[in-house]
Amino acid sequence: MLEAERTASSPGFRRPALGPVPKGPVYLLGLLAALRAAGLVLVAEAVARGIAALADGDLTAETTRLIVILGIAGALLRTGSEWATSVVARRIATGVKRSIRGRLWRRIAAGDASGGGTAVLASDGLDDLDDYYVSSLPATIAAAVVPLLIGIRVLGADWLSAVIIVLTVPLIPFFMVLIGKHTQQRTDEALSALTRLADHLAELARGLPVLVGLGRVDEQAAALEQLQRRYRERTQETLRWAFLSALALELVATISVAIVAVFLGLRLLNGTMELEPALLALILAPEAYNALRQVGTAFHASQDGLSALERSQAILDRPATPSLLVDSPTRSSLLAPSTGSSSSARSTRIETPTIRITDLTVRYAGRDAPTLTGLTADLTGIVSIAGPSGAGKSTLLAALTGTLPADAEVSGRISGAVTDAVGWAPQAPRAFAPTPGAELALYGADPLPALEELGLAHVSDAAVPELSPGEQRRLAVARALARIDAASPAEPVRGAAAHRVEALLVLDEPTAHLDRASADLVRAAILRRADRAVIVLASHEPETTALATMTIPVGALTPAAALAPAAGASAAPAPAADPFEIRGPVLSGPAIANGSSSQPAPASAPHRGSRLRLRTLLRGHRARWAGAIAMAALAIGFGLALTAVSGWLIVRASIEQHIMVLLVAIVGVRAFGIFRSVGRYAERLLTHDVAFRVVDALRLRLWHAIAARGAGSRRLLEGGAPLDYLVTLADDLRDQLPRVLPPIAVGVLSIAGTGITTWFVAPQLLLTVVLTLVLATAAASALAIWSERGAAAARVAARSDIVRGTAALATAAPDLRGNGVAEAALARLDGAAERLATAERRAAWAAGLGTAVVTAAATALAFLVPVLAPELTAAGASVIALLSLALLEPLVDLVAGAHRVPSMRALLRQLGPVLRPAPQPEWGEAEPPSPVAELALQAVTVRYPHTARPAVAGVDARADASSWLVLDGPSGSGKSTLLSAIMGALPLERGAILAAGSPRDRAATPALGTLPPHPPADIRRVAPSTAPNEQHAVYLLGARAGAPLTELDERAWKSRVAWCPQDAYVFDSTVRGNLLLARSREDAPDEATLRDALARAGLAPLLDTLAKGLDTRVGAGGSALSGGERQRLAVARALLTRADLILLDEPTAHLDAPTASAMMADVRAATADRVVVLVSHRAADRHAADAVVTLD
């Protein structure tokens, strides 16, 4: 993470905790620090002896040999210890992250930690520990070892310099703590802003289909932009103070070294000191300060890592949620591992076929009254839990499976036949694996037979988010059945064992969203397990509840009369006649918008424009980057000048007689030191500001790109993909940019500057110096890039797997826990963590090798200057030698930047395809009719890219305010695809969608559509209530119904349409907050309007039970509401919009018949002046006057 995030620490400046680190590697880091100090001393001895020998004219062969031996030994010790330190520190970081991440995953799976912030912490947040263990921990250990050993050697060379060092060194930690405490509050606010940003992005990504359907994408994008701007501004304010601490450390260290240099120069001028010990003290003094300065810099850099460590520990220290309900000696942990073998399950058969519930009471947080009160019942055979929507059916099933929310108040007891073999299909299933086949394998089944049983074999390799809700429902049932099959034999049980229960199968709305044929498959599969498990199900469909051998009522079984429509609503409609059918091809391509696929889509060739290029990314920010790089180059240049002039000053002082000659150099030393510190401060601010701006702009582009595909690519909306793109990958890129662009540019400029200086001071060494630096840097960079190339791709892929897997774990935790397969999912995440650890260890070796090459080259050049040019003056040799040592910082940063290039390229490759323009419909500039009073579809055909067959083909239909258009058909037949096309989210391959105003407006408007030469062959696609001799005329009217969408303005049309998708997402906010999304802030509905919308959706009784009314929070994803309550809240939200055209996708799913009929009557009353397109398998949702189109 960037410095701004790293400085965010809640407890302030305190002694860092090591975390779960073994002692051995810590002691090894101490030993390596001592070896590094020894290497520094030996190199300093070699350089000082060589320059002093040149000054004395006594550079003999013996002296040369000693210089070379000391230099080589010192270079080997320094490079070897630094390389080993980076490798050991990286291994420590990798081990700690794996340990903490694994424990966090298990708490998430157990239901003890949830939310977007926790998922970000367990995936992306823990990577901030790298800065702590790779930088801060080694620097802290080195600060305890290096200054001590160097101080001892300086004391042996010059006691006065040692005293100055001892007196000034404590100023560094003093200023670090003083300024750090002052920035504590601001850094806490920066961390809070980051957490809010992560939660906000995660919530926006999950609810993107809702925002698309309500036309609120642009408004939420503006909110995202404002959030990013506030975060950037607060971060910049924090950086000014955080980097002020680094500035103070730089100034203290620089001025202290300058004091040492001035004292040495004056004593050399007076003849009271020899040149060799003075040079030795001058070379070693900065290293003593640097060791402590690096602690301060690394401490600031690691604060976000420390914060992540503390937040992780706080989560891990929470008490685990106890299992208050399940009381059975055979019930193991909620994290029982998945197995495909039935042997263990057979060995734990239960002696009773009954589950006993005793005095069970459950009350959710924020509710005045309990959802369940004193329920006592015995469950055996096939049990149907009956009751109206919201009565507590899902609550009872969650209690049976141990998946109640952690904050629910529970009392009572459940005992009996509860085993580790539990099959659980929840009302809103969430998958962990990316494909149905992988999901079934996770649940211990042979995927193909399990999918074939429920008619899902054709989607085995499809992406789970791309399945229709009906297909996802069948997948959830298949998973539950797989758990039963894995625990019990398929053949009938005879003899004494026939009285023992093998497993528990719990199904919540198993046939919701399903067409008749698919529902029959599910019901038959349930009956096949009746002799092997106690089956407990909840359903509002009579055919499904008819399977039950006993019924347990929950809540008040309210008659239909008690659920009468709200005032002004018509009576519930009678069931419609059988719909007319349209014969057409079966969908075989990937149904991106709630569709399915019968076979995988062909792999598309790489798109030439799919790669995000760096120059495109930086467009609009190049001037800021140029300024940041220029400031970085100036800061490094001042630092190099400071070192070179200091060396020249010491040598000249040993031979000069008058101080006036040296005054310019003395002033220059102080000026260069101050300018370097100030330049570094300004460069950091500029670099971080432009990095934030670049990635903030990129994140908005990603948001709009995902939103543009929202109705056409569910793959981008689920499984953690939005969190991966918008948070993890974007933040990774933001981290990489400041660590790649300025270091590489500044490193190259530093080599050029050194070459120019050498040309002026020692032209005979120009070729040697330039070739050595260029070849060493090129070789080190090439080595780093070559060794990192494979590791970078593996690391980015593994991190994406972890981020998406963690997000999937957070959403699917109840499914995994209820089915007892959480350990199997955790094992997959552990595998991704191991792949990441392997890639990171490989990267550490690569980075260490590259750094070792340039360190060895620069060090060798420093001590070999007198040997290579014995005719050079001592002053000239000191400039080149010390300049070579000072070059280590920019050269090491250059190699580190080159080492990160493959990672940055891998990030750009991953982000590029998302930004590639998706196929979009054609639009015009005309305003839609106001209001839209009629919708007509003419031979509409929609085909997804790279698919052999269209998703829907040749659909003709019309709808107006008096006649809804009802879309029917089996799961995956393209109903939701057709809704997406009507919304304008998908382009048409053929045909047209037309919109018209009132009949009077149409009479005055010339026909814009092209009339077909004759009516379609299957004219029954129009309203069945129309007499056959009138159908042709009605069809022609529909063909002339206003303007096609291709001639309308995109924004204007989408503002006239509202979409309520299947299982519409409910945001982690209040009831009021969810409803207010229906309109813009300027047109926000008042409280009476909100209550009226809730009443029309049948939620007035629920509102009366909420302690805070409209301001009651509904939980993550609406977890505090039942499935039916969530669906009705989504319908109420759609009714609040100003749209003329309402698209309702399975609005009565999860509702009992009386509640559904009452709600639909209210919806019809509320939309009497609007055009409605309805997708529903429920015949009672239709009126006789509705036009019904059946897809197959």
Coordinates of C-alpha atoms in Angstrom, one line a residue, residues 382-629:
I382 CA -40.8 -35.4 4.8
V383 CA -41.8 -32.3 6.8
S384 CA -43.3 -29.2 5.3
I385 CA -42.9 -26.0 7.3
A386 CA -46.0 -24.0 6.5
G387 CA -46.7 -20.3 7.1
P388 CA -47.0 -17.0 5.3
S389 CA -44.0 -15.0 4.1
G390 CA -42.0 -13.6 7.0
A391 CA -43.5 -16.1 9.5
G392 CA -40.2 -17.7 10.4
K393 CA -39.9 -20.6 8.0
S394 CA -36.4 -19.8 6.9
T395 CA -35.4 -19.0 10.5
L396 CA -36.4 -22.5 11.6
L397 CA -34.4 -24.0 8.7
A398 CA -31.4 -21.9 9.5
A399 CA -31.6 -23.1 13.1
L400 CA -31.6 -26.7 12.0
T401 CA -28.5 -26.1 9.9
G402 CA -26.7 -23.9 12.3
T403 CA -26.7 -20.9 10.0
L404 CA -28.5 -18.3 12.1
P405 CA -26.9 -14.8 12.3
A406 CA -24.4 -14.3 15.1
D407 CA -26.4 -11.4 16.5
A408 CA -29.7 -13.4 16.7
E409 CA -31.1 -14.0 20.2
V410 CA -31.8 -17.8 20.5
S411 CA -33.1 -20.0 23.2
G412 CA -34.4 -23.6 23.2
R413 CA -33.1 -26.9 22.1
I414 CA -32.9 -29.1 19.0
S415 CA -31.9 -32.7 19.4
G416 CA -32.2 -36.0 17.7
A417 CA -31.2 -37.1 14.3
V418 CA -28.8 -34.3 13.5
T419 CA -25.6 -35.7 11.9
D420 CA -22.6 -34.4 10.1
A421 CA -24.4 -35.4 6.9
V422 CA -26.6 -32.4 6.4
G423 CA -27.8 -31.2 2.9
W424 CA -28.9 -27.6 2.9
A425 CA -30.3 -25.6 0.0
P426 CA -31.0 -22.1 1.2
Q427 CA -33.5 -19.7 -0.3
A428 CA -30.8 -17.4 -1.7
P429 CA -28.0 -19.9 -2.6
R430 CA -24.5 -18.7 -3.1
A431 CA -21.8 -20.8 -4.8
F432 CA -18.1 -20.9 -3.8
A433 CA -16.6 -22.6 -6.8
P434 CA -16.6 -20.9 -10.3
T435 CA -18.5 -23.6 -12.2
P436 CA -21.3 -26.0 -11.3
G437 CA -19.1 -29.0 -11.9
A438 CA -16.4 -27.6 -9.5
E439 CA -19.2 -26.8 -7.0
L440 CA -20.5 -30.3 -7.0
A441 CA -17.0 -31.8 -6.7
L442 CA -16.5 -29.5 -3.6
Y443 CA -19.6 -31.0 -2.1
G444 CA -18.3 -34.6 -2.5
A445 CA -20.3 -35.6 -5.6
D446 CA -19.5 -37.0 -9.0
P447 CA -20.5 -33.8 -10.9
L448 CA -21.9 -35.2 -14.1
P449 CA -24.5 -37.6 -12.7
A450 CA -25.5 -35.1 -10.0
L451 CA -26.1 -32.4 -12.6
E452 CA -27.9 -34.8 -15.0
E453 CA -30.4 -35.7 -12.4
L454 CA -31.7 -32.1 -12.3
G455 CA -31.2 -31.3 -16.0
L456 CA -28.0 -29.3 -15.5
A457 CA -25.5 -31.4 -17.4
H458 CA -25.2 -28.8 -20.2
V459 CA -24.0 -26.1 -17.8
S460 CA -21.4 -28.2 -16.0
D461 CA -18.5 -25.9 -17.2
A462 CA -20.4 -22.6 -17.4
A463 CA -19.7 -19.8 -14.9
V464 CA -22.0 -20.0 -12.0
P465 CA -22.8 -16.2 -12.1
E466 CA -24.0 -16.7 -15.7
L467 CA -26.6 -19.3 -14.7
S468 CA -30.2 -18.2 -14.5
P469 CA -31.7 -18.0 -11.0
G470 CA -33.7 -21.2 -11.7
E471 CA -30.5 -23.0 -12.7
Q472 CA -28.8 -21.7 -9.6
R473 CA -31.7 -23.0 -7.6
R474 CA -31.4 -26.4 -9.1
L475 CA -27.6 -26.3 -8.5
A476 CA -28.2 -25.6 -4.8
V477 CA -30.6 -28.6 -4.6
A478 CA -28.1 -30.8 -6.4
R479 CA -25.4 -29.8 -3.8
A480 CA -27.7 -30.7 -0.9
L481 CA -28.6 -34.0 -2.5
A482 CA -24.9 -34.7 -3.1
R483 CA -24.3 -34.4 0.7
I484 CA -27.0 -36.9 1.3
D485 CA -25.7 -39.3 -1.3
A486 CA -22.2 -39.1 0.1
A487 CA -23.4 -40.1 3.5
S488 CA -25.9 -42.9 2.8
P489 CA -26.2 -45.8 0.4
A490 CA -28.3 -45.5 -2.7
E491 CA -30.0 -48.9 -2.3
P492 CA -33.0 -49.2 0.1
V493 CA -32.1 -49.9 3.8
R494 CA -33.6 -53.1 5.2
G495 CA -33.8 -54.8 8.6
A496 CA -33.0 -52.9 11.8
A497 CA -31.2 -50.2 10.0
A498 CA -34.4 -49.2 8.3
H499 CA -35.4 -47.4 11.5
R500 CA -32.2 -45.3 11.6
V501 CA -31.8 -41.9 9.9
E502 CA -28.6 -41.4 7.8
A503 CA -28.9 -37.7 7.1
L504 CA -30.9 -34.5 7.3
L505 CA -32.0 -32.7 4.0
V506 CA -33.2 -29.1 4.5
L507 CA -34.6 -27.3 1.5
D508 CA -35.8 -23.7 1.5
E509 CA -38.0 -23.0 -1.6
P510 CA -36.4 -25.7 -3.7
T511 CA -38.7 -25.2 -6.7
A512 CA -38.9 -21.3 -6.7
H513 CA -38.0 -19.8 -10.1
L514 CA -38.5 -23.1 -11.8
D515 CA -40.7 -24.1 -14.7
R516 CA -42.9 -27.1 -14.4
A517 CA -40.6 -29.6 -15.9
S518 CA -37.6 -28.5 -13.8
A519 CA -39.7 -28.4 -10.7
D520 CA -40.8 -32.0 -11.4
L521 CA -37.2 -33.1 -11.7
V522 CA -36.5 -31.5 -8.3
R523 CA -39.5 -33.1 -6.6
A524 CA -38.6 -36.5 -8.0
A525 CA -35.1 -36.2 -6.7
I526 CA -36.4 -35.3 -3.3
L527 CA -38.6 -38.4 -3.1
R528 CA -35.7 -40.6 -4.1
R529 CA -34.0 -39.6 -0.8
A530 CA -37.0 -40.0 1.4
D531 CA -35.9 -43.3 2.8
R532 CA -32.4 -42.1 3.6
A533 CA -32.9 -38.8 5.3
V534 CA -35.3 -36.7 7.3
I535 CA -36.4 -34.0 4.8
V536 CA -37.5 -30.6 6.0
L537 CA -38.7 -28.2 3.4
A538 CA -40.4 -24.9 3.1
S539 CA -42.3 -23.9 -0.1
H540 CA -45.3 -21.9 -1.2
E541 CA -46.0 -24.2 -4.2
P542 CA -48.8 -26.8 -3.5
E543 CA -47.1 -29.5 -5.7
T544 CA -44.0 -29.3 -3.6
T545 CA -45.7 -29.2 -0.2
A546 CA -47.8 -32.2 -1.3
L547 CA -44.7 -34.3 -0.9
A548 CA -44.8 -33.9 2.8
T549 CA -45.9 -36.6 5.2
M550 CA -46.4 -34.1 8.0
T551 CA -46.8 -30.3 8.2
I552 CA -45.5 -28.0 11.0
P553 CA -47.2 -24.6 11.0
V554 CA -45.1 -21.5 11.8
G555 CA -46.6 -18.1 12.5
A556 CA -50.2 -17.3 11.8
L557 CA -51.6 -19.1 8.8
T558 CA -53.4 -16.0 7.5
P559 CA -56.3 -16.6 5.1
A560 CA -56.4 -14.8 1.8
A561 CA -59.0 -12.4 3.1
A562 CA -56.7 -11.2 5.8
L563 CA -54.2 -10.2 3.2
A564 CA -56.6 -8.0 1.2
P565 CA -55.1 -5.6 -1.2
A566 CA -54.5 -2.0 -0.1
A567 CA -57.1 0.6 -0.7
G568 CA -57.8 1.2 -4.3
A569 CA -56.4 -2.2 -5.5
S570 CA -58.5 -4.6 -7.5
A571 CA -59.1 -8.1 -6.4
A572 CA -56.5 -10.7 -7.0
P573 CA -56.6 -12.0 -10.6
A574 CA -57.9 -15.4 -11.5
P575 CA -55.4 -17.8 -13.0
A576 CA -54.9 -17.1 -16.7
A577 CA -55.6 -19.6 -19.4
D578 CA -52.6 -21.7 -20.6
P579 CA -50.3 -19.4 -22.5
F580 CA -49.7 -19.6 -26.2
E581 CA -46.3 -21.0 -27.0
I582 CA -43.6 -19.8 -29.3
R583 CA -41.5 -22.6 -30.8
G584 CA -37.9 -21.6 -31.2
P585 CA -34.4 -22.9 -30.8
V586 CA -33.2 -23.9 -27.3
L587 CA -30.6 -21.6 -26.0
S588 CA -27.2 -23.0 -26.3
G589 CA -24.8 -20.1 -25.9
P590 CA -23.7 -18.6 -22.6
A591 CA -26.6 -16.6 -21.3
I592 CA -24.8 -13.7 -19.9
A593 CA -27.9 -12.0 -18.4
N594 CA -29.4 -14.7 -16.3
G595 CA -29.2 -17.2 -19.1
S596 CA -27.5 -20.5 -19.4
S597 CA -25.4 -22.4 -21.8
S598 CA -25.7 -25.9 -23.1
Q599 CA -22.1 -25.9 -24.1
P600 CA -19.2 -23.7 -23.4
A601 CA -18.7 -20.7 -25.5
P602 CA -15.8 -20.8 -27.9
A603 CA -12.7 -19.1 -26.6
S604 CA -12.4 -15.7 -28.2
A605 CA -9.2 -14.6 -29.8
P606 CA -7.3 -12.1 -27.8
H607 CA -8.6 -8.7 -28.6
R608 CA -6.0 -6.3 -29.8
G609 CA -7.4 -3.4 -27.9
S610 CA -7.9 -5.4 -24.7
R611 CA -4.6 -4.5 -23.2
L612 CA -4.4 -1.5 -20.9
R613 CA -1.3 0.4 -21.9
L614 CA 0.7 2.6 -19.6
R615 CA 0.7 5.6 -21.8
T616 CA -3.1 5.4 -22.0
L617 CA -3.3 5.1 -18.2
L618 CA -1.1 8.2 -17.7
R619 CA -2.8 10.3 -20.2
G620 CA -4.0 13.5 -18.6
H621 CA -1.4 13.2 -15.8
R622 CA 1.9 13.3 -17.6
A623 CA 2.8 16.8 -16.5
R624 CA 2.3 15.8 -12.8
W625 CA 4.4 12.7 -13.3
A626 CA 7.1 14.7 -15.0
G627 CA 7.1 17.1 -12.1
A628 CA 7.3 14.3 -9.6
I629 CA 10.2 12.6 -11.5

